[in-house]
Amino acid sequence: MLKNRNLINADDFNVDEINEILNLAEEIIKRPSDFSNLCNGKILGTLFFEPSTRTRLSFESAIHRLGGDCIGFSESASSSTSKGESLADTIRTVSNYTDIIAMRNPKEGSAVLASSYSEVPLINAGDGGHQHPTQTLTDLLTIWMTKKRLDNMTIGLCGDLKFGRTVHSLIKAMSRYNNNKFVLISPEELQVPDYIKIFLKSKNIEFKEVEKMEDVIGELDVLYMTRVQKERFFNEADYVRLKDSYILDNNKMKLATEDLAVLHPLPRVNEIATEVDSDPRAVYFKQVRYGVIVRMALILKLLGVR
Ligand code: NCD
């Protein structure tokens, strides 16, 4: 039962529950007009204490496409946080105004804290470098719609695997499907945190860490590109040194198989050359569309409308 639940971590929902959301998303793709009034009278709160284009606007688009409304803020400067209000008090307040909340906050662990004060379902739209479970639902729907399976895959993740919260959430989610393997492509300084490696080892999931994309791109079914997370670096010099570590271009795409799927949560900085955009294997703009659909499905499930 997903009604009234929170979504904080990518593994809060079991595989059956995730599949329920993906199935509903597929129904929405087939017959969007059947869903256009289901959230009449419902209000989504979008509390964004950190910048966002896709995540916030896709949540807002999702509730509007379901016939509901939304209220919120897009930066902490325009909320009472700037006057010193605690997160707990902001959440207690906003849960009186809304039926469901999506929150992004730069502090790891803020989402679980907020959920303990919320009277309505709370969705983590990114808590610092920790987790970003609705991006993961987007990624799962994109992989499902592109490959028609979520198991038996070699998934390459490339770039900033240390600070990239979408990477942490996606690894956790894809680990639950049978026989998936991970190829972790990053400079040494930007490898996945130890807790992810410990998690993979404890589940006996095959993974390897490499530095060169060219050596492994031919083995992959999915390549998940990420940007170097500038805002989470402690010093500018390290960022400048690492920011262009990987650039996927048409030459590298020649080394990949015909049915590779290239995903990216976006925003892109330099890590995918624009020449790759017209390659049929590049699915990152389709992924943007799936982001709205999957959030529609999630909102419907948490509100218990479907
Ligand atoms: C990601 C994020 O915010 O973590 N973007 C997104 O939600 N689509 C990735 C990123 O910012 O690099």
PDB file of C-alpha atoms and ligand atoms in Angstrom:
ATOM      1  CA  MET A   1       0.000   0.000   0.000  1.00  0.00           C
ATOM      2  CA  LEU A   2       1.626   3.257  -1.093  1.00  0.00           C
ATOM      3  CA  LYS A   3      -1.110   5.600   0.178  1.00  0.00           C
ATOM      4  CA  ASN A   4       0.189   8.127   2.736  1.00  0.00           C
ATOM      5  CA  ARG A   5       3.768   6.829   2.565  1.00  0.00           C
ATOM      6  CA  ASN A   6       6.876   9.038   2.342  1.00  0.00           C
ATOM      7  CA  LEU A   7       9.598   8.557  -0.253  1.00  0.00           C
ATOM      8  CA  ILE A   8      12.976   9.406   1.274  1.00  0.00           C
ATOM      9  CA  ASN A   9      15.404   6.720   0.053  1.00  0.00           C
ATOM     10  CA  ALA A  10      15.497   4.825  -3.209  1.00  0.00           C
ATOM     11  CA  ASP A  11      14.880   1.569  -1.350  1.00  0.00           C
ATOM     12  CA  ASP A  12      11.896   2.733   0.721  1.00  0.00           C
ATOM     13  CA  PHE A  13       9.586   0.984  -1.713  1.00  0.00           C
ATOM     14  CA  ASN A  14       9.957  -2.695  -2.491  1.00  0.00           C
ATOM     15  CA  VAL A  15      10.283  -4.014  -6.033  1.00  0.00           C
ATOM     16  CA  ASP A  16       6.538  -4.758  -6.315  1.00  0.00           C
ATOM     17  CA  GLU A  17       5.711  -1.205  -5.221  1.00  0.00           C
ATOM     18  CA  ILE A  18       8.216   0.271  -7.694  1.00  0.00           C
ATOM     19  CA  ASN A  19       6.742  -1.879 -10.444  1.00  0.00           C
ATOM     20  CA  GLU A  20       3.247  -0.662  -9.484  1.00  0.00           C
ATOM     21  CA  ILE A  21       4.417   2.930 -10.041  1.00  0.00           C
ATOM     22  CA  LEU A  22       6.114   2.060 -13.350  1.00  0.00           C
ATOM     23  CA  ASN A  23       2.992   0.223 -14.569  1.00  0.00           C
ATOM     24  CA  LEU A  24       0.815   3.199 -13.713  1.00  0.00           C
ATOM     25  CA  ALA A  25       3.318   5.454 -15.518  1.00  0.00           C
ATOM     26  CA  GLU A  26       2.966   3.281 -18.615  1.00  0.00           C
ATOM     27  CA  GLU A  27      -0.830   3.619 -18.434  1.00  0.00           C
ATOM     28  CA  ILE A  28      -0.419   7.412 -18.233  1.00  0.00           C
ATOM     29  CA  ILE A  29       1.846   7.352 -21.302  1.00  0.00           C
ATOM     30  CA  LYS A  30      -0.821   5.424 -23.227  1.00  0.00           C
ATOM     31  CA  ARG A  31      -3.884   7.411 -22.107  1.00  0.00           C
ATOM     32  CA  PRO A  32      -2.863  10.745 -20.537  1.00  0.00           C
ATOM     33  CA  SER A  33      -6.349  12.257 -20.803  1.00  0.00           C
ATOM     34  CA  ASP A  34      -7.773   9.598 -18.434  1.00  0.00           C
ATOM     35  CA  PHE A  35      -5.684  11.155 -15.669  1.00  0.00           C
ATOM     36  CA  SER A  36      -6.241  14.851 -16.227  1.00  0.00           C
ATOM     37  CA  ASN A  37      -8.774  15.411 -13.415  1.00  0.00           C
ATOM     38  CA  LEU A  38      -7.809  12.860 -10.817  1.00  0.00           C
ATOM     39  CA  CYS A  39      -6.158  15.390  -8.482  1.00  0.00           C
ATOM     40  CA  ASN A  40      -8.810  18.094  -8.649  1.00  0.00           C
ATOM     41  CA  GLY A  41      -8.692  20.052  -5.389  1.00  0.00           C
ATOM     42  CA  LYS A  42      -5.341  18.587  -4.306  1.00  0.00           C
ATOM     43  CA  ILE A  43      -2.365  20.836  -3.543  1.00  0.00           C
ATOM     44  CA  LEU A  44       1.304  19.915  -3.881  1.00  0.00           C
ATOM     45  CA  GLY A  45       3.890  21.944  -1.922  1.00  0.00           C
ATOM     46  CA  THR A  46       7.259  22.323  -3.643  1.00  0.00           C
ATOM     47  CA  LEU A  47       9.800  23.423  -1.034  1.00  0.00           C
ATOM     48  CA  PHE A  48      13.114  23.917  -2.791  1.00  0.00           C
ATOM     49  CA  PHE A  49      15.934  25.156  -0.566  1.00  0.00           C
ATOM     50  CA  GLU A  50      18.407  24.459  -3.390  1.00  0.00           C
ATOM     51  CA  PRO A  51      18.298  25.282  -7.138  1.00  0.00           C
ATOM     52  CA  SER A  52      16.492  23.030  -9.580  1.00  0.00           C
ATOM     53  CA  THR A  53      15.010  23.220 -13.047  1.00  0.00           C
ATOM     54  CA  ARG A  54      13.765  19.767 -13.925  1.00  0.00           C
ATOM     55  CA  THR A  55      12.857  18.337 -10.565  1.00  0.00           C
ATOM     56  CA  ARG A  56      10.774  21.273  -9.349  1.00  0.00           C
ATOM     57  CA  LEU A  57       9.144  22.070 -12.664  1.00  0.00           C
ATOM     58  CA  SER A  58       8.424  18.412 -13.395  1.00  0.00           C
ATOM     59  CA  PHE A  59       6.667  18.066 -10.031  1.00  0.00           C
ATOM     60  CA  GLU A  60       4.679  21.215 -10.760  1.00  0.00           C
ATOM     61  CA  SER A  61       3.887  20.060 -14.279  1.00  0.00           C
ATOM     62  CA  ALA A  62       2.846  16.650 -12.910  1.00  0.00           C
ATOM     63  CA  ILE A  63       0.307  18.019 -10.417  1.00  0.00           C
ATOM     64  CA  HIS A  64      -1.098  20.428 -13.021  1.00  0.00           C
ATOM     65  CA  ARG A  65      -1.455  17.614 -15.554  1.00  0.00           C
ATOM     66  CA  LEU A  66      -3.447  15.729 -12.912  1.00  0.00           C
ATOM     67  CA  GLY A  67      -5.792  18.685 -12.398  1.00  0.00           C
ATOM     68  CA  GLY A  68      -4.302  19.787  -9.067  1.00  0.00           C
ATOM     69  CA  ASP A  69      -2.492  22.920  -7.910  1.00  0.00           C
ATOM     70  CA  CYS A  70       0.824  23.710  -6.327  1.00  0.00           C
ATOM     71  CA  ILE A  71       2.353  26.272  -3.995  1.00  0.00           C
ATOM     72  CA  GLY A  72       5.915  26.656  -2.817  1.00  0.00           C
ATOM     73  CA  PHE A  73       9.245  28.389  -3.139  1.00  0.00           C
ATOM     74  CA  SER A  74      12.291  27.815  -5.295  1.00  0.00           C
ATOM     75  CA  GLU A  75      15.033  29.171  -3.016  1.00  0.00           C
ATOM     76  CA  SER A  76      15.449  29.397   0.722  1.00  0.00           C
ATOM     77  CA  ALA A  77      15.954  33.193   0.464  1.00  0.00           C
ATOM     78  CA  SER A  78      12.233  33.554  -0.283  1.00  0.00           C
ATOM     79  CA  SER A  79      11.120  31.426   2.690  1.00  0.00           C
ATOM     80  CA  SER A  80      11.198  32.104   6.439  1.00  0.00           C
ATOM     81  CA  THR A  81      14.344  29.983   6.653  1.00  0.00           C
ATOM     82  CA  SER A  82      16.115  33.246   5.868  1.00  0.00           C
ATOM     83  CA  LYS A  83      14.613  34.659   9.108  1.00  0.00           C
ATOM     84  CA  GLY A  84      15.945  31.696  11.064  1.00  0.00           C
ATOM     85  CA  GLU A  85      12.895  29.410  11.051  1.00  0.00           C
ATOM     86  CA  SER A  86      13.722  25.735  11.629  1.00  0.00           C
ATOM     87  CA  LEU A  87      13.001  23.106   8.994  1.00  0.00           C
ATOM     88  CA  ALA A  88      10.672  21.388  11.478  1.00  0.00           C
ATOM     89  CA  ASP A  89       8.505  24.512  11.840  1.00  0.00           C
ATOM     90  CA  THR A  90       8.426  25.196   8.090  1.00  0.00           C
ATOM     91  CA  ILE A  91       7.247  21.633   7.444  1.00  0.00           C
ATOM     92  CA  ARG A  92       4.659  21.676  10.253  1.00  0.00           C
ATOM     93  CA  THR A  93       3.282  24.855   8.729  1.00  0.00           C
ATOM     94  CA  VAL A  94       3.264  23.797   5.092  1.00  0.00           C
ATOM     95  CA  SER A  95       1.590  20.478   5.871  1.00  0.00           C
ATOM     96  CA  ASN A  96      -1.484  22.527   6.823  1.00  0.00           C
ATOM     97  CA  TYR A  97      -1.543  24.125   3.390  1.00  0.00           C
ATOM     98  CA  THR A  98      -0.939  21.073   1.215  1.00  0.00           C
ATOM     99  CA  ASP A  99      -1.886  17.430   0.592  1.00  0.00           C
ATOM    100  CA  ILE A 100       1.612  16.311  -0.368  1.00  0.00           C
ATOM    101  CA  ILE A 101       5.102  17.885  -0.245  1.00  0.00           C
ATOM    102  CA  ALA A 102       8.196  17.585  -2.458  1.00  0.00           C
ATOM    103  CA  MET A 103      11.280  19.004  -0.752  1.00  0.00           C
ATOM    104  CA  ARG A 104      14.866  19.584  -1.873  1.00  0.00           C
ATOM    105  CA  ASN A 105      17.423  20.638   0.720  1.00  0.00           C
ATOM    106  CA  PRO A 106      21.233  20.824   0.634  1.00  0.00           C
ATOM    107  CA  LYS A 107      21.632  18.891   3.915  1.00  0.00           C
ATOM    108  CA  GLU A 108      22.014  15.113   3.860  1.00  0.00           C
ATOM    109  CA  GLY A 109      19.360  13.598   6.117  1.00  0.00           C
ATOM    110  CA  SER A 110      17.064  16.654   5.958  1.00  0.00           C
ATOM    111  CA  ALA A 111      14.330  14.705   4.167  1.00  0.00           C
ATOM    112  CA  VAL A 112      13.977  12.062   6.839  1.00  0.00           C
ATOM    113  CA  LEU A 113      13.936  14.773   9.495  1.00  0.00           C
ATOM    114  CA  ALA A 114      11.277  16.741   7.600  1.00  0.00           C
ATOM    115  CA  SER A 115       9.121  13.646   7.159  1.00  0.00           C
ATOM    116  CA  SER A 116       8.956  13.191  10.915  1.00  0.00           C
ATOM    117  CA  TYR A 117       7.226  16.587  11.207  1.00  0.00           C
ATOM    118  CA  SER A 118       4.998  16.341   8.158  1.00  0.00           C
ATOM    119  CA  GLU A 119       1.285  15.556   8.404  1.00  0.00           C
ATOM    120  CA  VAL A 120       1.176  14.745   4.693  1.00  0.00           C
ATOM    121  CA  PRO A 121       3.288  12.448   2.477  1.00  0.00           C
ATOM    122  CA  LEU A 122       6.757  13.888   1.943  1.00  0.00           C
ATOM    123  CA  ILE A 123       8.867  13.198  -1.114  1.00  0.00           C
ATOM    124  CA  ASN A 124      12.638  13.721  -1.030  1.00  0.00           C
ATOM    125  CA  ALA A 125      13.516  15.721  -4.142  1.00  0.00           C
ATOM    126  CA  GLY A 126      17.238  15.570  -3.257  1.00  0.00           C
ATOM    127  CA  ASP A 127      18.965  15.842   0.130  1.00  0.00           C
ATOM    128  CA  GLY A 128      22.492  17.121  -0.454  1.00  0.00           C
ATOM    129  CA  GLY A 129      24.836  14.488  -1.874  1.00  0.00           C
ATOM    130  CA  HIS A 130      22.768  11.672  -0.345  1.00  0.00           C
ATOM    131  CA  GLN A 131      19.721  10.501  -2.319  1.00  0.00           C
ATOM    132  CA  HIS A 132      17.343  11.572  -5.074  1.00  0.00           C
ATOM    133  CA  PRO A 133      14.725   8.824  -5.321  1.00  0.00           C
ATOM    134  CA  THR A 134      12.357  10.487  -7.820  1.00  0.00           C
ATOM    135  CA  GLN A 135      15.222  10.901 -10.270  1.00  0.00           C
ATOM    136  CA  THR A 136      15.725   7.164  -9.786  1.00  0.00           C
ATOM    137  CA  LEU A 137      12.082   6.450 -10.598  1.00  0.00           C
ATOM    138  CA  THR A 138      12.621   8.561 -13.726  1.00  0.00           C
ATOM    139  CA  ASP A 139      15.755   6.573 -14.581  1.00  0.00           C
ATOM    140  CA  LEU A 140      13.991   3.244 -13.994  1.00  0.00           C
ATOM    141  CA  LEU A 141      11.067   4.237 -16.210  1.00  0.00           C
ATOM    142  CA  THR A 142      13.510   5.386 -18.917  1.00  0.00           C
ATOM    143  CA  ILE A 143      15.456   2.114 -18.783  1.00  0.00           C
ATOM    144  CA  TRP A 144      12.218   0.109 -18.741  1.00  0.00           C
ATOM    145  CA  MET A 145      10.709   1.980 -21.715  1.00  0.00           C
ATOM    146  CA  THR A 146      13.980   1.773 -23.685  1.00  0.00           C
ATOM    147  CA  LYS A 147      15.203  -1.768 -22.906  1.00  0.00           C
ATOM    148  CA  LYS A 148      11.949  -3.451 -21.795  1.00  0.00           C
ATOM    149  CA  ARG A 149      13.756  -4.970 -18.837  1.00  0.00           C
ATOM    150  CA  LEU A 150      15.355  -3.899 -15.563  1.00  0.00           C
ATOM    151  CA  ASP A 151      17.418  -7.036 -14.974  1.00  0.00           C
ATOM    152  CA  ASN A 152      20.370  -8.818 -16.602  1.00  0.00           C
ATOM    153  CA  MET A 153      22.175  -5.615 -17.436  1.00  0.00           C
ATOM    154  CA  THR A 154      25.624  -4.109 -17.287  1.00  0.00           C
ATOM    155  CA  ILE A 155      25.188  -0.547 -16.123  1.00  0.00           C
ATOM    156  CA  GLY A 156      28.034   1.934 -16.444  1.00  0.00           C
ATOM    157  CA  LEU A 157      27.936   5.032 -14.250  1.00  0.00           C
ATOM    158  CA  CYS A 158      30.383   7.728 -15.198  1.00  0.00           C
ATOM    159  CA  GLY A 159      31.606  11.014 -13.721  1.00  0.00           C
ATOM    160  CA  ASP A 160      31.119  12.277 -10.198  1.00  0.00           C
ATOM    161  CA  LEU A 161      30.157   9.101  -8.398  1.00  0.00           C
ATOM    162  CA  LYS A 162      31.150  10.554  -5.045  1.00  0.00           C
ATOM    163  CA  PHE A 163      28.820  13.522  -4.783  1.00  0.00           C
ATOM    164  CA  GLY A 164      26.236  12.481  -7.401  1.00  0.00           C
ATOM    165  CA  ARG A 165      23.173  11.592  -5.354  1.00  0.00           C
ATOM    166  CA  THR A 166      21.331  10.250  -8.404  1.00  0.00           C
ATOM    167  CA  VAL A 167      24.108   7.669  -8.789  1.00  0.00           C
ATOM    168  CA  HIS A 168      23.740   6.471  -5.203  1.00  0.00           C
ATOM    169  CA  SER A 169      19.996   6.086  -5.540  1.00  0.00           C
ATOM    170  CA  LEU A 170      20.176   4.364  -8.928  1.00  0.00           C
ATOM    171  CA  ILE A 171      22.746   1.797  -7.769  1.00  0.00           C
ATOM    172  CA  LYS A 172      20.557   0.938  -4.782  1.00  0.00           C
ATOM    173  CA  ALA A 173      17.477   0.570  -6.955  1.00  0.00           C
ATOM    174  CA  MET A 174      19.044  -1.426  -9.813  1.00  0.00           C
ATOM    175  CA  SER A 175      20.737  -3.751  -7.315  1.00  0.00           C
ATOM    176  CA  ARG A 176      17.362  -5.184  -6.478  1.00  0.00           C
ATOM    177  CA  TYR A 177      16.766  -6.605  -9.943  1.00  0.00           C
ATOM    178  CA  ASN A 178      18.385  -9.926 -10.892  1.00  0.00           C
ATOM    179  CA  ASN A 179      21.818 -10.209 -12.344  1.00  0.00           C
ATOM    180  CA  ASN A 180      22.669  -6.536 -12.828  1.00  0.00           C
ATOM    181  CA  LYS A 181      26.357  -5.604 -12.817  1.00  0.00           C
ATOM    182  CA  PHE A 182      27.907  -2.177 -12.352  1.00  0.00           C
ATOM    183  CA  VAL A 183      30.913  -0.578 -14.006  1.00  0.00           C
ATOM    184  CA  LEU A 184      31.887   2.507 -12.018  1.00  0.00           C
ATOM    185  CA  ILE A 185      33.847   4.935 -14.200  1.00  0.00           C
ATOM    186  CA  SER A 186      35.424   7.857 -12.357  1.00  0.00           C
ATOM    187  CA  PRO A 187      38.695   9.488 -11.399  1.00  0.00           C
ATOM    188  CA  GLU A 188      40.003   8.053  -8.146  1.00  0.00           C
ATOM    189  CA  GLU A 189      38.956  11.157  -6.192  1.00  0.00           C
ATOM    190  CA  LEU A 190      35.344  10.847  -7.322  1.00  0.00           C
ATOM    191  CA  GLN A 191      34.688   7.158  -6.664  1.00  0.00           C
ATOM    192  CA  VAL A 192      31.414   6.086  -5.029  1.00  0.00           C
ATOM    193  CA  PRO A 193      31.369   6.462  -1.234  1.00  0.00           C
ATOM    194  CA  ASP A 194      32.446   3.423   0.803  1.00  0.00           C
ATOM    195  CA  TYR A 195      28.912   2.782   2.043  1.00  0.00           C
ATOM    196  CA  ILE A 196      27.855   2.025  -1.542  1.00  0.00           C
ATOM    197  CA  LYS A 197      30.748  -0.407  -2.043  1.00  0.00           C
ATOM    198  CA  ILE A 198      29.986  -2.111   1.267  1.00  0.00           C
ATOM    199  CA  PHE A 199      26.347  -2.363   0.216  1.00  0.00           C
ATOM    200  CA  LEU A 200      27.253  -3.940  -3.158  1.00  0.00           C
ATOM    201  CA  LYS A 201      29.654  -6.404  -1.545  1.00  0.00           C
ATOM    202  CA  SER A 202      27.120  -7.390   1.106  1.00  0.00           C
ATOM    203  CA  LYS A 203      24.636  -8.254  -1.643  1.00  0.00           C
ATOM    204  CA  ASN A 204      27.268 -10.100  -3.707  1.00  0.00           C
ATOM    205  CA  ILE A 205      26.679  -7.813  -6.642  1.00  0.00           C
ATOM    206  CA  GLU A 206      29.394  -7.711  -9.273  1.00  0.00           C
ATOM    207  CA  PHE A 207      31.029  -4.302  -9.797  1.00  0.00           C
ATOM    208  CA  LYS A 208      34.324  -2.888 -10.940  1.00  0.00           C
ATOM    209  CA  GLU A 209      35.894   0.545 -10.690  1.00  0.00           C
ATOM    210  CA  VAL A 210      37.747   1.890 -13.718  1.00  0.00           C
ATOM    211  CA  GLU A 211      39.170   5.223 -14.811  1.00  0.00           C
ATOM    212  CA  LYS A 212      38.891   5.042 -18.604  1.00  0.00           C
ATOM    213  CA  MET A 213      35.528   5.057 -20.323  1.00  0.00           C
ATOM    214  CA  GLU A 214      36.978   3.810 -23.633  1.00  0.00           C
ATOM    215  CA  ASP A 215      38.080   0.537 -22.001  1.00  0.00           C
ATOM    216  CA  VAL A 216      34.568  -0.465 -20.943  1.00  0.00           C
ATOM    217  CA  ILE A 217      31.966   1.373 -23.036  1.00  0.00           C
ATOM    218  CA  GLY A 218      31.646  -1.621 -25.382  1.00  0.00           C
ATOM    219  CA  GLU A 219      30.470  -3.850 -22.492  1.00  0.00           C
ATOM    220  CA  LEU A 220      27.585  -1.649 -21.405  1.00  0.00           C
ATOM    221  CA  ASP A 221      23.807  -1.884 -21.857  1.00  0.00           C
ATOM    222  CA  VAL A 222      23.249   1.430 -20.091  1.00  0.00           C
ATOM    223  CA  LEU A 223      25.635   4.350 -19.669  1.00  0.00           C
ATOM    224  CA  TYR A 224      24.593   6.834 -16.987  1.00  0.00           C
ATOM    225  CA  MET A 225      26.558  10.057 -17.391  1.00  0.00           C
ATOM    226  CA  THR A 226      26.769  12.658 -14.630  1.00  0.00           C
ATOM    227  CA  ARG A 227      28.140  16.141 -14.158  1.00  0.00           C
ATOM    228  CA  VAL A 228      30.865  16.944 -11.646  1.00  0.00           C
ATOM    229  CA  GLN A 229      28.917  18.399  -8.699  1.00  0.00           C
ATOM    230  CA  LYS A 230      30.618  21.777  -8.395  1.00  0.00           C
ATOM    231  CA  GLU A 231      28.472  22.966  -5.481  1.00  0.00           C
ATOM    232  CA  ARG A 232      29.619  20.086  -3.253  1.00  0.00           C
ATOM    233  CA  PHE A 233      33.362  20.640  -3.710  1.00  0.00           C
ATOM    234  CA  PHE A 234      35.326  22.160  -0.896  1.00  0.00           C
ATOM    235  CA  ASN A 235      37.842  23.841  -3.150  1.00  0.00           C
ATOM    236  CA  GLU A 236      37.626  25.387  -6.598  1.00  0.00           C
ATOM    237  CA  ALA A 237      41.036  24.067  -7.752  1.00  0.00           C
ATOM    238  CA  ASP A 238      39.907  20.430  -7.342  1.00  0.00           C
ATOM    239  CA  TYR A 239      36.742  21.160  -9.278  1.00  0.00           C
ATOM    240  CA  VAL A 240      38.636  22.786 -12.146  1.00  0.00           C
ATOM    241  CA  ARG A 241      41.067  19.864 -12.292  1.00  0.00           C
ATOM    242  CA  LEU A 242      38.329  17.227 -12.402  1.00  0.00           C
ATOM    243  CA  LYS A 243      35.449  18.883 -14.224  1.00  0.00           C
ATOM    244  CA  ASP A 244      36.281  17.716 -17.730  1.00  0.00           C
ATOM    245  CA  SER A 245      37.468  14.224 -16.805  1.00  0.00           C
ATOM    246  CA  TYR A 246      35.001  12.592 -19.190  1.00  0.00           C
ATOM    247  CA  ILE A 247      33.469  13.878 -22.358  1.00  0.00           C
ATOM    248  CA  LEU A 248      31.267  11.472 -24.274  1.00  0.00           C
ATOM    249  CA  ASP A 249      31.479  12.249 -27.995  1.00  0.00           C
ATOM    250  CA  ASN A 250      30.733  10.505 -31.292  1.00  0.00           C
ATOM    251  CA  ASN A 251      34.170   8.869 -31.351  1.00  0.00           C
ATOM    252  CA  LYS A 252      33.560   7.177 -28.014  1.00  0.00           C
ATOM    253  CA  MET A 253      30.013   6.252 -29.090  1.00  0.00           C
ATOM    254  CA  LYS A 254      31.581   4.299 -31.998  1.00  0.00           C
ATOM    255  CA  LEU A 255      33.056   1.912 -29.420  1.00  0.00           C
ATOM    256  CA  ALA A 256      29.636   1.164 -27.908  1.00  0.00           C
ATOM    257  CA  THR A 257      27.072  -1.440 -28.962  1.00  0.00           C
ATOM    258  CA  GLU A 258      24.075  -0.637 -31.173  1.00  0.00           C
ATOM    259  CA  ASP A 259      21.625  -0.887 -28.317  1.00  0.00           C
ATOM    260  CA  LEU A 260      23.414   1.084 -25.625  1.00  0.00           C
ATOM    261  CA  ALA A 261      21.121   3.556 -23.849  1.00  0.00           C
ATOM    262  CA  VAL A 262      22.796   6.786 -22.718  1.00  0.00           C
ATOM    263  CA  LEU A 263      21.074   8.466 -19.778  1.00  0.00           C
ATOM    264  CA  HIS A 264      21.922  11.658 -17.887  1.00  0.00           C
ATOM    265  CA  PRO A 265      19.854  13.179 -15.080  1.00  0.00           C
ATOM    266  CA  LEU A 266      20.789  16.637 -16.451  1.00  0.00           C
ATOM    267  CA  PRO A 267      21.839  19.420 -16.178  1.00  0.00           C
ATOM    268  CA  ARG A 268      24.697  18.662 -18.528  1.00  0.00           C
ATOM    269  CA  VAL A 269      27.785  20.845 -18.415  1.00  0.00           C
ATOM    270  CA  ASN A 270      30.485  19.475 -20.755  1.00  0.00           C
ATOM    271  CA  GLU A 271      30.287  15.750 -20.193  1.00  0.00           C
ATOM    272  CA  ILE A 272      28.255  14.922 -23.291  1.00  0.00           C
ATOM    273  CA  ALA A 273      29.150  16.674 -26.544  1.00  0.00           C
ATOM    274  CA  THR A 274      26.025  18.049 -28.227  1.00  0.00           C
ATOM    275  CA  GLU A 275      26.863  16.003 -31.338  1.00  0.00           C
ATOM    276  CA  VAL A 276      25.716  12.915 -29.393  1.00  0.00           C
ATOM    277  CA  ASP A 277      22.189  14.352 -28.945  1.00  0.00           C
ATOM    278  CA  SER A 278      21.079  13.157 -32.388  1.00  0.00           C
ATOM    279  CA  ASP A 279      22.367   9.603 -31.827  1.00  0.00           C
ATOM    280  CA  PRO A 280      19.313   7.338 -31.341  1.00  0.00           C
ATOM    281  CA  ARG A 281      21.060   5.791 -28.339  1.00  0.00           C
ATOM    282  CA  ALA A 282      20.940   9.132 -26.490  1.00  0.00           C
ATOM    283  CA  VAL A 283      17.767   8.991 -24.396  1.00  0.00           C
ATOM    284  CA  TYR A 284      18.397  11.821 -21.923  1.00  0.00           C
ATOM    285  CA  PHE A 285      15.761  14.141 -23.341  1.00  0.00           C
ATOM    286  CA  LYS A 286      13.168  11.341 -23.368  1.00  0.00           C
ATOM    287  CA  GLN A 287      14.204  10.819 -19.756  1.00  0.00           C
ATOM    288  CA  VAL A 288      13.069  14.400 -19.025  1.00  0.00           C
ATOM    289  CA  ARG A 289       9.587  13.565 -20.328  1.00  0.00           C
ATOM    290  CA  TYR A 290       9.446  10.353 -18.318  1.00  0.00           C
ATOM    291  CA  GLY A 291      10.314  12.438 -15.238  1.00  0.00           C
ATOM    292  CA  VAL A 292       6.939  14.168 -15.381  1.00  0.00           C
ATOM    293  CA  ILE A 293       5.014  10.966 -16.050  1.00  0.00           C
ATOM    294  CA  VAL A 294       6.613   9.016 -13.222  1.00  0.00           C
ATOM    295  CA  ARG A 295       5.985  11.882 -10.777  1.00  0.00           C
ATOM    296  CA  MET A 296       2.327  11.883 -11.861  1.00  0.00           C
ATOM    297  CA  ALA A 297       2.184   8.164 -11.047  1.00  0.00           C
ATOM    298  CA  LEU A 298       3.951   8.691  -7.699  1.00  0.00           C
ATOM    299  CA  ILE A 299       1.621  11.515  -6.628  1.00  0.00           C
ATOM    300  CA  LEU A 300      -1.441   9.415  -7.527  1.00  0.00           C
ATOM    301  CA  LYS A 301      -0.129   6.475  -5.498  1.00  0.00           C
ATOM    302  CA  LEU A 302       0.855   8.488  -2.401  1.00  0.00           C
ATOM    303  CA  LEU A 303      -2.454  10.345  -2.397  1.00  0.00           C
ATOM    304  CA  GLY A 304      -4.265   7.036  -2.818  1.00  0.00           C
ATOM    305  CA  VAL A 305      -6.139   8.320  -5.840  1.00  0.00           C
ATOM    306  CA  ARG A 306      -5.166   5.230  -7.884  1.00  0.00           C
TER     307      ARG A 306
HETATM  308  C1  NCD B   1      20.436  15.988 -10.519  1.00  0.00           C
HETATM  309  C2  NCD B   1      20.443  16.482  -9.089  1.00  0.00           C
HETATM  310  O1  NCD B   1      19.856  17.526  -8.797  1.00  0.00           O
HETATM  311  O2  NCD B   1      21.023  15.781  -8.284  1.00  0.00           O
HETATM  312  N1  NCD B   1      19.593  16.695 -11.368  1.00  0.00           N
HETATM  313  C3  NCD B   1      18.277  16.418 -11.424  1.00  0.00           C
HETATM  314  O3  NCD B   1      17.603  16.309 -10.426  1.00  0.00           O
HETATM  315  N2  NCD B   1      17.750  16.222 -12.625  1.00  0.00           N
HETATM  316  C4  NCD B   1      21.800  15.875 -11.079  1.00  0.00           C
HETATM  317  C5  NCD B   1      22.683  17.065 -11.016  1.00  0.00           C
HETATM  318  O4  NCD B   1      22.353  18.124 -10.495  1.00  0.00           O
HETATM  319  O5  NCD B   1      23.797  16.911 -11.540  1.00  0.00           O
END
